[in-house]
């Protein structure tokens, strides 16, 4: 195996000079740089990424913490984050926290030991104290961790307004919102509160059906949909996350409700799930790819200790469907 000392001997320079050329640090004359690069090419020298990262005190790896990639929203998030990191020559290390004790704590400890350069955190953490007094780079993805950790998220208030207006425009007077577990502190709660406020201001009755913590499987949402139709058979509008509304559409058919004739459905997230059935679901689309690119941009700027004045919030869009 060719070593950096072999390249230095071939080029007639010190090993430290070869290191400066490879890492593009410090001053090296063009003539010396040309000799080093010619020696590397002649000896077919491949720099050790591990050694290079150690010299820079970097790993070029970003940890990503999410609840579950089986959920369509988080599946799209993982794909978009990995692609954005790859474009910036970073690798992604993924941690899914659902059904795993201490997985999140283990990842945070890895960050403290500098096994990774930073973390993009989007799990439904109930113990946010894990993130107190951490000096290493962390960007929250739609989660509130503490006052010192910035959050990348969709403009959920605007999303809630879009959904409420869509339901009101179709004459809905009794709306049920399927909400996530309220023990998790997330800006996403704002879309439910905004929608409920607008609907109630216009005279509609609003009920909220709360999902259990870390309930992400389709069976969880089917259970919630069945409960909803039992508790609120008179509902004329339902809105919630994509899988929740997909489950409601399924159950509505089984109980004889006609969509959209006497029941309107609006989904939030707008993943591919809303486009896949025979009846496309009307949805508020979060800009998932844009949010992921923004999160990657932010975390890399933090790793490099660079200033970044770009916004942290992106607007949603309305996807037309056949359910509202």
Short mmCIF file of C-alpha atoms in Angstrom, two decimals, residues 1-283:
data_model
loop_
_atom_site.label_atom_id
_atom_site.label_comp_id
_atom_site.label_asym_id
_atom_site.label_seq_id
_atom_site.Cartn_x
_atom_site.Cartn_y
_atom_site.Cartn_z
CA UNK A 1 0.00 0.00 0.00
CA UNK A 2 1.36 3.39 -1.02
CA UNK A 3 1.75 5.72 1.96
CA UNK A 4 1.97 9.49 2.22
CA UNK A 5 5.72 9.11 2.96
CA UNK A 6 6.17 7.35 -0.39
CA UNK A 7 4.49 10.26 -2.19
CA UNK A 8 6.69 12.75 -0.31
CA UNK A 9 9.86 10.83 -1.27
CA UNK A 10 8.82 10.66 -4.92
CA UNK A 11 8.03 14.40 -5.02
CA UNK A 12 11.11 15.36 -3.01
CA UNK A 13 9.11 17.19 -0.33
CA UNK A 14 8.16 16.70 3.31
CA UNK A 15 5.16 14.54 4.24
CA UNK A 16 3.56 17.62 5.81
CA UNK A 17 3.66 19.33 2.40
CA UNK A 18 1.81 16.41 0.81
CA UNK A 19 -0.80 16.73 3.58
CA UNK A 20 -1.22 20.45 2.84
CA UNK A 21 -1.80 19.70 -0.83
CA UNK A 22 -4.38 16.99 -0.14
CA UNK A 23 -6.27 19.02 2.46
CA UNK A 24 -5.97 22.28 0.49
CA UNK A 25 -4.74 24.05 3.60
CA UNK A 26 -1.85 26.46 4.03
CA UNK A 27 0.42 27.90 1.35
CA UNK A 28 2.05 25.61 -1.21
CA UNK A 29 3.64 26.99 -4.39
CA UNK A 30 2.10 25.94 -7.70
CA UNK A 31 5.34 24.20 -8.72
CA UNK A 32 5.43 22.15 -5.50
CA UNK A 33 1.71 21.35 -5.76
CA UNK A 34 2.25 20.12 -9.33
CA UNK A 35 5.12 17.84 -8.20
CA UNK A 36 3.04 16.35 -5.39
CA UNK A 37 0.03 15.76 -7.65
CA UNK A 38 2.27 14.14 -10.29
CA UNK A 39 3.78 11.84 -7.65
CA UNK A 40 0.33 10.86 -6.39
CA UNK A 41 -0.76 10.03 -9.93
CA UNK A 42 2.41 8.07 -10.71
CA UNK A 43 2.16 5.97 -7.54
CA UNK A 44 -1.63 5.65 -7.87
CA UNK A 45 -1.96 7.00 -4.34
CA UNK A 46 -5.45 7.00 -2.83
CA UNK A 47 -5.66 9.21 0.28
CA UNK A 48 -7.05 7.61 3.42
CA UNK A 49 -10.38 9.26 4.14
CA UNK A 50 -10.14 8.20 7.78
CA UNK A 51 -6.72 9.78 8.19
CA UNK A 52 -7.82 12.92 6.38
CA UNK A 53 -10.90 13.30 8.55
CA UNK A 54 -8.86 12.75 11.71
CA UNK A 55 -6.48 15.52 10.66
CA UNK A 56 -9.48 17.83 10.08
CA UNK A 57 -11.29 16.61 13.21
CA UNK A 58 -14.23 15.67 10.94
CA UNK A 59 -16.08 12.49 10.02
CA UNK A 60 -18.13 13.85 7.09
CA UNK A 61 -21.08 11.99 8.63
CA UNK A 62 -24.36 13.50 9.82
CA UNK A 63 -26.63 11.57 12.14
CA UNK A 64 -30.37 11.59 11.39
CA UNK A 65 -32.84 10.64 14.15
CA UNK A 66 -36.41 9.81 13.08
CA UNK A 67 -39.21 7.72 14.59
CA UNK A 68 -39.79 5.24 11.73
CA UNK A 69 -39.07 5.09 8.00
CA UNK A 70 -42.11 2.87 7.43
CA UNK A 71 -44.24 6.02 7.70
CA UNK A 72 -44.51 7.64 4.22
CA UNK A 73 -43.61 11.12 5.48
CA UNK A 74 -40.42 10.00 7.21
CA UNK A 75 -39.58 7.69 4.33
CA UNK A 76 -39.60 10.69 1.98
CA UNK A 77 -37.61 12.70 4.53
CA UNK A 78 -34.86 10.05 4.72
CA UNK A 79 -34.58 9.81 0.94
CA UNK A 80 -34.40 13.60 0.53
CA UNK A 81 -31.91 14.07 3.39
CA UNK A 82 -29.60 11.34 2.08
CA UNK A 83 -29.64 12.84 -1.41
CA UNK A 84 -28.93 16.37 -0.12
CA UNK A 85 -26.10 15.15 2.12
CA UNK A 86 -24.60 13.10 -0.73
CA UNK A 87 -24.48 16.20 -2.93
CA UNK A 88 -22.38 17.87 -0.22
CA UNK A 89 -20.05 14.84 0.13
CA UNK A 90 -21.51 13.83 3.48
CA UNK A 91 -22.74 10.44 4.60
CA UNK A 92 -25.90 9.81 6.60
CA UNK A 93 -26.09 7.63 9.72
CA UNK A 94 -29.74 6.79 10.47
CA UNK A 95 -31.33 6.06 13.83
CA UNK A 96 -35.01 5.01 14.02
CA UNK A 97 -36.24 5.34 17.59
CA UNK A 98 -39.55 3.46 17.47
CA UNK A 99 -39.51 0.34 19.70
CA UNK A 100 -35.85 0.97 20.67
CA UNK A 101 -34.84 1.90 24.18
CA UNK A 102 -31.93 4.34 24.54
CA UNK A 103 -31.33 4.54 20.77
CA UNK A 104 -31.67 8.31 20.81
CA UNK A 105 -29.36 8.65 23.84
CA UNK A 106 -26.77 6.45 22.12
CA UNK A 107 -26.77 8.72 19.05
CA UNK A 108 -26.36 11.85 21.16
CA UNK A 109 -23.44 10.24 23.00
CA UNK A 110 -21.86 9.41 19.61
CA UNK A 111 -22.10 13.07 18.67
CA UNK A 112 -20.42 14.08 21.92
CA UNK A 113 -17.59 11.61 21.17
CA UNK A 114 -17.30 13.17 17.68
CA UNK A 115 -18.25 9.95 15.91
CA UNK A 116 -20.33 12.22 13.66
CA UNK A 117 -20.18 15.93 12.82
CA UNK A 118 -23.76 16.84 13.67
CA UNK A 119 -27.34 15.61 14.07
CA UNK A 120 -30.60 16.37 12.28
CA UNK A 121 -33.20 15.42 14.86
CA UNK A 122 -36.81 14.66 13.90
CA UNK A 123 -37.94 11.97 16.35
CA UNK A 124 -40.90 12.21 18.73
CA UNK A 125 -38.66 12.59 21.77
CA UNK A 126 -40.25 12.75 25.21
CA UNK A 127 -36.89 13.41 26.92
CA UNK A 128 -35.64 16.59 25.27
CA UNK A 129 -33.26 17.17 28.20
CA UNK A 130 -30.87 14.92 26.24
CA UNK A 131 -30.10 17.96 24.11
CA UNK A 132 -29.36 20.42 26.90
CA UNK A 133 -25.87 21.93 27.05
CA UNK A 134 -24.66 20.23 23.86
CA UNK A 135 -22.09 22.30 21.98
CA UNK A 136 -21.93 20.18 18.82
CA UNK A 137 -24.12 21.09 15.79
CA UNK A 138 -27.78 20.03 15.98
CA UNK A 139 -30.67 21.07 13.73
CA UNK A 140 -34.20 20.10 14.75
CA UNK A 141 -36.54 18.90 11.98
CA UNK A 142 -40.03 20.02 13.00
CA UNK A 143 -39.32 19.42 16.69
CA UNK A 144 -38.81 21.81 19.60
CA UNK A 145 -35.81 20.68 21.69
CA UNK A 146 -34.72 23.85 23.48
CA UNK A 147 -34.19 27.56 22.89
CA UNK A 148 -30.62 27.02 21.62
CA UNK A 149 -31.40 24.50 18.88
CA UNK A 150 -32.89 25.94 15.66
CA UNK A 151 -35.86 24.32 13.91
CA UNK A 152 -36.47 23.77 10.20
CA UNK A 153 -40.19 23.41 9.54
CA UNK A 154 -43.12 24.10 7.25
CA UNK A 155 -45.34 27.12 7.83
CA UNK A 156 -47.95 25.03 9.64
CA UNK A 157 -50.20 27.97 10.42
CA UNK A 158 -50.58 28.60 6.71
CA UNK A 159 -51.19 24.88 6.20
CA UNK A 160 -53.93 24.88 8.83
CA UNK A 161 -55.53 27.91 7.20
CA UNK A 162 -55.53 26.16 3.79
CA UNK A 163 -57.23 23.07 5.19
CA UNK A 164 -59.85 25.04 7.14
CA UNK A 165 -60.74 27.14 4.11
CA UNK A 166 -61.04 24.05 1.92
CA UNK A 167 -63.48 22.45 4.37
CA UNK A 168 -65.47 25.65 4.92
CA UNK A 169 -65.74 26.28 1.18
CA UNK A 170 -67.43 22.88 0.88
CA UNK A 171 -69.92 23.70 3.64
CA UNK A 172 -68.50 21.55 6.45
CA UNK A 173 -70.10 22.27 9.85
CA UNK A 174 -68.88 19.34 11.97
CA UNK A 175 -65.16 18.63 11.56
CA UNK A 176 -62.99 16.05 13.32
CA UNK A 177 -59.23 16.56 13.39
CA UNK A 178 -57.00 13.52 13.93
CA UNK A 179 -54.01 14.88 15.84
CA UNK A 180 -50.68 13.38 16.88
CA UNK A 181 -49.73 12.77 20.49
CA UNK A 182 -49.80 16.17 22.18
CA UNK A 183 -47.01 15.30 24.61
CA UNK A 184 -44.52 15.88 21.78
CA UNK A 185 -43.47 19.50 21.35
CA UNK A 186 -43.58 20.26 17.64
CA UNK A 187 -44.46 23.26 15.46
CA UNK A 188 -46.74 20.87 13.54
CA UNK A 189 -49.33 21.20 16.31
CA UNK A 190 -49.92 24.72 14.99
CA UNK A 191 -51.76 23.50 11.89
CA UNK A 192 -54.39 21.80 14.03
CA UNK A 193 -54.84 24.79 16.33
CA UNK A 194 -55.01 27.24 13.42
CA UNK A 195 -57.52 25.11 11.52
CA UNK A 196 -59.68 24.59 14.61
CA UNK A 197 -59.67 28.31 15.39
CA UNK A 198 -60.73 29.29 11.85
CA UNK A 199 -63.39 26.59 11.66
CA UNK A 200 -64.88 27.52 15.03
CA UNK A 201 -64.77 31.25 14.19
CA UNK A 202 -66.99 30.45 11.22
CA UNK A 203 -69.44 28.49 13.36
CA UNK A 204 -68.27 24.94 12.73
CA UNK A 205 -68.07 22.36 15.53
CA UNK A 206 -64.58 20.85 15.89
CA UNK A 207 -63.53 17.70 17.75
CA UNK A 208 -59.98 16.36 18.09
CA UNK A 209 -59.09 12.68 18.17
CA UNK A 210 -55.56 12.22 19.57
CA UNK A 211 -53.32 9.38 18.40
CA UNK A 212 -51.17 7.45 20.89
CA UNK A 213 -47.47 8.28 21.17
CA UNK A 214 -45.31 6.80 18.37
CA UNK A 215 -48.33 5.36 16.55
CA UNK A 216 -47.16 5.26 12.93
CA UNK A 217 -48.42 2.00 11.41
CA UNK A 218 -51.41 1.79 9.10
CA UNK A 219 -53.17 -0.46 11.60
CA UNK A 220 -52.83 2.34 14.20
CA UNK A 221 -54.58 4.75 11.84
CA UNK A 222 -57.26 2.20 10.93
CA UNK A 223 -58.03 1.79 14.63
CA UNK A 224 -58.29 5.58 14.98
CA UNK A 225 -60.56 5.81 11.91
CA UNK A 226 -62.94 3.16 13.27
CA UNK A 227 -63.05 4.95 16.63
CA UNK A 228 -63.75 8.26 14.88
CA UNK A 229 -66.77 6.96 12.94
CA UNK A 230 -68.17 5.35 16.09
CA UNK A 231 -67.78 8.52 18.21
CA UNK A 232 -68.66 11.10 15.54
CA UNK A 233 -71.00 9.48 12.99
CA UNK A 234 -72.43 12.89 12.12
CA UNK A 235 -69.05 14.37 11.07
CA UNK A 236 -69.11 15.97 7.62
CA UNK A 237 -65.39 16.82 7.47
CA UNK A 238 -62.21 15.06 8.64
CA UNK A 239 -58.63 16.10 8.38
CA UNK A 240 -55.26 14.82 9.61
CA UNK A 241 -52.03 13.20 8.43
CA UNK A 242 -51.98 11.30 5.12
CA UNK A 243 -52.26 7.81 6.60
CA UNK A 244 -55.04 8.92 8.96
CA UNK A 245 -57.12 10.27 6.09
CA UNK A 246 -56.34 7.28 3.88
CA UNK A 247 -57.65 5.05 6.68
CA UNK A 248 -60.75 7.24 7.05
CA UNK A 249 -61.45 6.96 3.34
CA UNK A 250 -61.20 3.19 3.66
CA UNK A 251 -63.54 3.01 6.67
CA UNK A 252 -65.98 5.56 5.18
CA UNK A 253 -66.59 3.24 2.24
CA UNK A 254 -67.20 0.30 4.59
CA UNK A 255 -69.81 2.21 6.64
CA UNK A 256 -71.64 3.61 3.63
CA UNK A 257 -70.42 7.22 3.76
CA UNK A 258 -70.01 8.91 0.38
CA UNK A 259 -66.86 10.96 -0.25
CA UNK A 260 -67.04 13.80 -1.16
CA UNK A 261 -70.84 13.94 -1.45
CA UNK A 262 -71.59 13.91 2.30
CA UNK A 263 -68.11 13.65 3.84
CA UNK A 264 -65.09 15.80 2.99
CA UNK A 265 -61.53 14.64 3.67
CA UNK A 266 -58.33 16.73 3.70
CA UNK A 267 -54.89 15.24 4.36
CA UNK A 268 -51.76 16.93 5.70
CA UNK A 269 -48.25 16.12 4.38
CA UNK A 270 -49.23 15.32 0.79
CA UNK A 271 -46.98 12.29 0.32
CA UNK A 272 -47.43 9.77 -2.50
CA UNK A 273 -50.02 7.96 -0.36
CA UNK A 274 -52.56 10.66 -1.25
CA UNK A 275 -52.09 10.04 -4.99
CA UNK A 276 -52.10 6.24 -5.06
CA UNK A 277 -55.73 5.22 -4.64
CA UNK A 278 -58.57 5.34 -7.16
CA UNK A 279 -59.77 8.54 -5.45
CA UNK A 280 -56.89 11.04 -5.04
CA UNK A 281 -57.00 12.74 -1.64
CA UNK A 282 -57.15 16.52 -1.34
CA UNK A 283 -54.02 17.43 0.66
#
